[in-house]
Short mmCIF file of C-alpha atoms and ligand atoms in Angstrom, two decimals:
data_model
loop_
_atom_site.label_atom_id
_atom_site.label_comp_id
_atom_site.label_asym_id
_atom_site.label_seq_id
_atom_site.Cartn_x
_atom_site.Cartn_y
_atom_site.Cartn_z
CA MET A 1 0.00 0.00 0.00
CA ARG A 2 2.95 2.22 0.77
CA THR A 3 0.77 4.88 2.33
CA ASP A 4 0.85 6.36 5.80
CA GLU A 5 -1.27 3.97 7.85
CA ARG A 6 -3.04 6.97 9.34
CA THR A 7 -4.79 7.36 5.98
CA LEU A 8 -6.76 4.19 6.77
CA ALA A 9 -9.85 4.95 8.82
CA TYR A 10 -10.25 3.71 12.42
CA GLY A 11 -6.52 3.30 13.20
CA GLY A 12 -3.55 5.55 13.71
CA GLY A 13 -2.74 5.23 17.40
CA TRP A 14 -4.19 8.61 18.33
CA LEU A 15 -4.31 7.93 22.08
CA ASP A 16 -1.55 6.95 24.49
CA ARG A 17 -3.09 3.77 25.91
CA ALA A 18 -0.91 4.06 29.02
CA ALA A 19 -0.87 0.31 29.65
CA ALA A 20 1.34 0.54 32.74
CA LEU A 21 -0.74 3.26 34.37
CA ARG A 22 -4.19 1.83 33.63
CA ALA A 23 -3.38 -1.31 35.61
CA ASP A 24 -3.48 0.78 38.80
CA PRO A 25 -7.08 1.18 40.06
CA ALA A 26 -6.10 4.22 42.14
CA TRP A 27 -4.76 5.97 39.04
CA ILE A 28 -7.97 5.17 37.13
CA ALA A 29 -10.09 6.47 40.03
CA ALA A 30 -8.07 9.69 40.12
CA ARG A 31 -8.56 10.18 36.37
CA LEU A 32 -12.31 9.62 36.75
CA SER A 33 -12.49 12.33 39.39
CA ASP A 34 -10.32 14.70 37.38
CA PRO A 35 -12.63 17.38 35.90
CA GLU A 36 -10.34 17.59 32.86
CA SER A 37 -11.04 13.97 31.90
CA VAL A 38 -13.43 13.29 29.02
CA LEU A 39 -16.24 10.72 28.77
CA LEU A 40 -17.60 9.37 25.48
CA PRO A 41 -21.05 7.83 25.93
CA LEU A 42 -22.10 4.98 23.60
CA TRP A 43 -25.32 3.02 23.33
CA ARG A 44 -25.53 -0.52 21.91
CA ASP A 45 -22.58 -0.12 19.51
CA ARG A 46 -23.67 3.34 18.42
CA CYS A 47 -22.21 6.79 18.98
CA LEU A 48 -24.43 9.20 20.85
CA VAL A 49 -24.41 12.39 18.81
CA SER A 50 -25.70 15.95 19.04
CA ALA A 51 -28.20 17.42 16.57
CA ASP A 52 -25.34 18.31 14.20
CA ARG A 53 -24.15 14.67 14.33
CA ALA A 54 -21.01 15.41 16.37
CA PRO A 55 -20.22 12.67 18.91
CA VAL A 56 -21.04 13.78 22.44
CA ARG A 57 -18.06 14.40 24.74
CA ARG A 58 -18.72 15.20 28.37
CA SER A 59 -16.25 16.32 30.97
CA ALA A 60 -15.94 14.07 34.01
CA ALA A 61 -17.01 16.99 36.21
CA GLU A 62 -20.40 17.39 34.50
CA ALA A 63 -21.09 13.70 33.94
CA VAL A 64 -21.27 12.06 37.37
CA GLY A 65 -24.85 10.94 36.63
CA LEU A 66 -23.73 9.46 33.34
CA ARG A 67 -21.19 7.25 35.04
CA SER A 68 -23.52 6.04 37.72
CA ALA A 69 -26.06 5.07 35.01
CA ALA A 70 -23.47 3.19 32.93
CA ASP A 71 -23.08 -0.57 32.64
CA GLU A 72 -19.35 -0.15 32.14
CA THR A 73 -16.81 2.66 32.05
CA VAL A 74 -13.50 1.88 30.33
CA PHE A 75 -10.29 3.86 29.97
CA LEU A 76 -9.34 4.41 26.32
CA GLY A 77 -6.15 6.40 26.72
CA LEU A 78 -4.56 9.79 27.20
CA ASP A 79 -5.11 12.57 24.68
CA ALA A 80 -2.33 15.12 25.26
CA GLY A 81 -2.34 14.08 28.92
CA ARG A 82 -6.13 14.22 29.33
CA ALA A 83 -7.80 10.89 30.12
CA VAL A 84 -10.50 9.68 27.73
CA PHE A 85 -13.08 7.12 28.86
CA ALA A 86 -15.93 5.35 27.09
CA VAL A 87 -19.21 4.88 28.94
CA ASP A 88 -21.69 2.16 27.97
CA LEU A 89 -25.37 3.07 28.32
CA SER A 90 -26.59 -0.08 26.52
CA GLY A 91 -28.64 -1.19 29.53
CA ARG A 92 -30.88 1.86 29.13
CA GLY A 93 -33.58 2.51 26.57
CA ASP A 94 -32.83 4.60 23.49
CA ALA A 95 -34.51 7.78 24.74
CA GLU A 96 -33.10 7.45 28.25
CA ALA A 97 -29.56 6.96 26.94
CA CYS A 98 -29.87 10.07 24.76
CA GLU A 99 -31.23 12.09 27.66
CA LEU A 100 -28.48 10.95 30.04
CA ALA A 101 -25.80 11.82 27.49
CA GLY A 102 -27.41 15.06 26.31
CA ALA A 103 -27.54 13.55 22.81
CA ALA A 104 -30.03 13.90 19.97
CA GLU A 105 -29.70 10.36 18.59
CA ALA A 106 -27.56 7.22 18.39
CA VAL A 107 -25.75 6.60 15.08
CA ASP A 108 -23.29 3.97 13.88
CA VAL A 109 -19.75 5.30 13.51
CA ARG A 110 -19.53 3.98 9.94
CA ALA A 111 -22.49 6.17 8.99
CA LEU A 112 -20.70 9.18 10.48
CA VAL A 113 -17.19 8.54 9.26
CA GLY A 114 -17.27 10.93 6.29
CA GLY A 115 -18.02 13.83 8.62
CA LEU A 116 -15.59 12.93 11.42
CA GLY A 117 -11.92 13.77 11.74
CA ALA A 118 -9.59 10.76 11.56
CA ALA A 119 -8.81 10.83 15.28
CA GLU A 120 -12.49 11.07 16.30
CA ALA A 121 -13.47 8.18 13.99
CA ALA A 122 -10.63 6.03 15.35
CA VAL A 123 -11.45 6.71 18.99
CA GLN A 124 -15.19 6.12 18.51
CA ALA A 125 -14.54 2.82 16.71
CA TYR A 126 -12.11 1.75 19.44
CA ALA A 127 -14.71 2.60 22.11
CA LYS A 128 -17.38 0.67 20.25
CA GLY A 129 -15.21 -2.46 19.90
CA LEU A 130 -14.05 -2.46 23.52
CA LEU A 131 -17.52 -1.92 25.00
CA HIS A 132 -18.96 -4.60 22.69
CA TRP A 133 -16.40 -7.07 24.04
CA HIS A 134 -17.36 -6.31 27.65
CA ARG A 135 -21.06 -6.91 26.98
CA GLY A 136 -20.28 -10.39 25.60
CA GLN A 137 -17.92 -11.48 28.38
CA ARG A 138 -19.91 -11.03 31.56
CA PHE A 139 -19.60 -14.68 32.53
CA CYS A 140 -16.66 -17.05 32.56
CA GLY A 141 -16.62 -19.65 29.79
CA GLY A 142 -14.83 -22.05 32.13
CA CYS A 143 -16.95 -22.08 35.31
CA GLY A 144 -19.92 -19.81 34.52
CA ALA A 145 -19.28 -17.33 37.35
CA ALA A 146 -19.52 -13.60 36.79
CA THR A 147 -16.46 -11.75 35.50
CA ALA A 148 -15.28 -8.29 36.53
CA ALA A 149 -13.39 -5.66 34.54
CA GLY A 150 -9.78 -4.81 35.38
CA ASP A 151 -6.86 -2.86 33.92
CA GLY A 152 -9.08 0.12 33.24
CA GLY A 153 -11.36 -2.09 31.16
CA HIS A 154 -8.71 -3.95 29.14
CA THR A 155 -9.16 -7.30 30.87
CA ARG A 156 -11.90 -9.18 32.68
CA SER A 157 -11.27 -11.78 35.34
CA CYS A 158 -13.47 -14.53 36.68
CA THR A 159 -14.77 -14.04 40.22
CA GLY A 160 -15.53 -17.76 40.69
CA PRO A 161 -13.81 -19.70 43.49
CA ASP A 162 -10.74 -21.64 42.35
CA CYS A 163 -10.95 -20.20 38.84
CA GLY A 164 -9.66 -16.65 38.33
CA ARG A 165 -9.54 -17.03 34.55
CA LEU A 166 -8.24 -13.89 32.88
CA LEU A 167 -9.95 -12.72 29.68
CA PHE A 168 -8.40 -10.37 27.13
CA PRO A 169 -10.28 -8.45 24.44
CA ARG A 170 -10.55 -10.77 21.46
CA ILE A 171 -9.61 -9.75 17.94
CA GLU A 172 -10.75 -11.70 14.90
CA PRO A 173 -8.31 -11.32 11.99
CA ALA A 174 -9.45 -11.46 8.38
CA VAL A 175 -7.39 -11.36 5.20
CA ILE A 176 -8.29 -9.21 2.21
CA VAL A 177 -6.49 -9.77 -1.06
CA LEU A 178 -5.92 -8.05 -4.37
CA VAL A 179 -5.06 -10.82 -6.86
CA GLU A 180 -3.13 -10.00 -10.03
CA ALA A 181 -3.28 -12.08 -13.21
CA PRO A 182 -0.30 -14.39 -13.91
CA GLY A 183 2.41 -12.68 -15.93
CA ASP A 184 0.27 -9.58 -16.45
CA ALA A 185 0.02 -7.14 -13.57
CA GLU A 186 -2.41 -4.99 -15.58
CA TRP A 187 -5.32 -7.19 -14.51
CA CYS A 188 -6.81 -7.89 -11.08
CA LEU A 189 -9.55 -10.20 -9.84
CA LEU A 190 -12.67 -8.71 -8.26
CA ALA A 191 -15.81 -10.41 -7.05
CA ARG A 192 -19.45 -9.71 -6.38
CA HIS A 193 -20.55 -10.98 -2.98
CA ARG A 194 -23.94 -12.49 -2.31
CA GLY A 195 -26.30 -9.74 -1.22
CA ALA A 196 -24.13 -6.95 -2.66
CA ALA A 197 -25.55 -4.43 -5.12
CA GLU A 198 -25.62 -5.41 -8.81
CA ASP A 199 -22.55 -3.39 -9.79
CA SER A 200 -20.61 -3.68 -6.54
CA TRP A 201 -17.20 -5.31 -7.05
CA SER A 202 -14.58 -5.81 -4.38
CA THR A 203 -11.41 -7.68 -3.52
CA LEU A 204 -11.74 -11.08 -1.88
CA ALA A 205 -11.70 -11.49 1.88
CA GLY A 206 -12.24 -14.05 4.59
CA PHE A 207 -11.59 -14.87 8.24
CA VAL A 208 -8.41 -16.56 9.40
CA GLU A 209 -9.04 -19.97 10.95
CA ILE A 210 -7.27 -21.54 13.91
CA GLY A 211 -4.04 -23.23 12.86
CA GLU A 212 -3.51 -20.99 9.82
CA SER A 213 -0.97 -18.30 9.07
CA LEU A 214 -2.30 -15.19 7.37
CA GLU A 215 -0.74 -16.39 4.11
CA ASP A 216 -2.39 -19.82 4.52
CA ALA A 217 -5.74 -18.06 4.90
CA VAL A 218 -5.16 -16.06 1.69
CA ARG A 219 -4.39 -19.22 -0.27
CA ARG A 220 -7.36 -21.13 1.17
CA GLU A 221 -9.90 -18.33 0.70
CA LEU A 222 -8.96 -17.83 -2.96
CA ALA A 223 -9.09 -21.57 -3.62
CA GLU A 224 -12.42 -22.06 -1.82
CA GLU A 225 -14.32 -19.02 -3.02
CA ALA A 226 -12.92 -18.45 -6.50
CA GLY A 227 -11.17 -21.70 -7.45
CA VAL A 228 -7.92 -19.75 -7.89
CA THR A 229 -4.48 -20.95 -6.77
CA VAL A 230 -2.32 -17.99 -5.72
CA VAL A 231 1.42 -17.54 -5.20
CA ASP A 232 3.66 -14.68 -4.06
CA VAL A 233 1.37 -13.61 -1.21
CA ALA A 234 2.74 -10.24 -0.06
CA TYR A 235 1.64 -8.14 2.93
CA GLN A 236 0.39 -4.62 2.12
CA GLY A 237 -0.96 -3.19 5.37
CA SER A 238 -3.63 -3.66 8.02
CA GLN A 239 -6.70 -1.88 9.31
CA ALA A 240 -8.41 -1.81 12.68
CA TRP A 241 -11.98 -2.99 12.05
CA PRO A 242 -13.72 -3.14 15.44
CA PHE A 243 -17.15 -3.93 13.96
CA PRO A 244 -17.21 -5.67 16.31
CA ALA A 245 -13.78 -7.31 16.63
CA GLY A 246 -12.04 -7.41 13.27
CA LEU A 247 -8.52 -6.74 12.11
CA MET A 248 -8.29 -6.56 8.32
CA VAL A 249 -4.91 -7.65 6.95
CA GLY A 250 -4.32 -6.64 3.34
CA PHE A 251 -2.28 -8.61 0.78
CA ARG A 252 -1.45 -8.80 -2.87
CA ALA A 253 -1.03 -12.16 -4.53
CA THR A 254 -0.57 -13.53 -8.03
CA ALA A 255 -2.88 -16.15 -9.56
CA ALA A 256 -1.33 -19.29 -11.05
CA SER A 257 -3.89 -19.19 -13.88
CA THR A 258 -6.70 -16.91 -15.08
CA GLU A 259 -9.34 -19.61 -14.69
CA VAL A 260 -12.00 -18.63 -12.13
CA ARG A 261 -14.72 -20.79 -10.59
CA VAL A 262 -16.80 -19.08 -7.91
CA ASP A 263 -18.34 -21.09 -5.09
CA GLY A 264 -21.85 -19.67 -5.66
CA GLU A 265 -22.23 -19.34 -1.89
CA GLU A 266 -20.28 -16.31 -0.70
CA LEU A 267 -19.45 -15.12 -4.21
CA VAL A 268 -21.92 -14.95 -7.07
CA GLU A 269 -19.46 -13.74 -9.71
CA ALA A 270 -15.75 -13.01 -10.10
CA ARG A 271 -13.81 -11.74 -13.10
CA TRP A 272 -10.64 -9.96 -14.21
CA PHE A 273 -10.61 -6.17 -14.54
CA SER A 274 -7.91 -4.18 -16.32
CA ARG A 275 -6.47 -1.01 -14.82
CA ALA A 276 -7.95 0.90 -17.76
CA GLU A 277 -11.46 -0.41 -17.03
CA LEU A 278 -11.19 0.40 -13.31
CA ARG A 279 -9.91 3.89 -14.07
CA GLU A 280 -12.90 4.44 -16.35
CA ARG A 281 -15.23 3.33 -13.56
CA VAL A 282 -13.63 5.73 -11.10
CA ALA A 283 -13.74 8.58 -13.66
CA ALA A 284 -17.44 7.86 -14.17
CA GLY A 285 -18.09 8.21 -10.44
CA ARG A 286 -18.66 4.50 -9.76
CA PRO A 287 -16.89 3.86 -6.45
CA LEU A 288 -14.32 1.13 -5.86
CA GLY A 289 -14.93 0.01 -2.30
CA ARG A 290 -16.23 2.05 0.61
CA ILE A 291 -14.07 5.07 1.30
CA ASP A 292 -13.37 3.92 4.89
CA SER A 293 -12.27 0.38 3.93
CA ILE A 294 -8.89 -1.19 3.23
CA ASP A 295 -10.53 -2.64 0.10
CA HIS A 296 -10.69 0.92 -1.27
CA HIS A 297 -7.02 1.49 -0.44
CA LEU A 298 -5.83 -1.81 -1.94
CA LEU A 299 -7.60 -0.98 -5.20
CA HIS A 300 -6.56 2.65 -5.41
CA SER A 301 -2.93 1.95 -4.53
CA TRP A 302 -2.91 -0.77 -7.22
CA LEU A 303 -4.28 1.70 -9.76
CA ALA A 304 -1.71 4.31 -8.72
CA ALA A 305 1.12 1.78 -9.03
CA GLY A 306 0.32 1.44 -12.75
CA ASP A 307 0.98 5.13 -13.42
ZN1 ZN B 1 -14.29 -18.99 35.94
#
């Protein structure tokens, strides 16, 4: 991809996560009582926004009621020394959550991303992913006892006797691949996914399975979904994708032959596109991948590389 990773939405390391400090409950408590600290309220995976669709940010001093109404409050990091927390109001009704937060409505971050700065989009997505994980890990998978948050909200531990299992936020990696034609890097393979719009073409992607390397997953996905054997699998870049727990890992690869045979399940059609054809599509205003996705970046960096 050869681009600054901050150009990919939802990542960029905008906050100092202060891993050593957040492990200290007294430090977290002090940050929560610091009037300079900032709270971001979320509701059931959605940002709570004002009437002009700006995510609500409340100072810790003015938001004591917000915290006491929350299911969970987690430390996200330090922004120029100021602590930033996410507050989960998912246990409340829609209207009550908006009222508590002083918000007009609840909106998914992906629907807002075009109007948000890169840092705001990244922090909201991070908050969404971390709070989502907490809601799904309230009980221990080993003994069934309740779990409790620790490390400022970056672990949970089992409260059951003789258990104490420690849980870490889970990330589910997926590979996404731009495949070039054998011996002719002017052509790439795109597919139409089941349920996608009629003229919606994208690179191929799939989840990594247990016991696979990322490269193994690339080779398997292409073989399973498109009947294509690929070689020269090369890493391009990665993207945080906390919707709810993804990490998208981008690759280029080269097909061993131009023969394509889609599985008919996940993919309904796949074919080779030339750079010239894709450039014509872009010039005609037909988008190549969502603007916030690594799919978009893989395609546009491939087009740019042909210049
Ligand atoms: Zn347990």
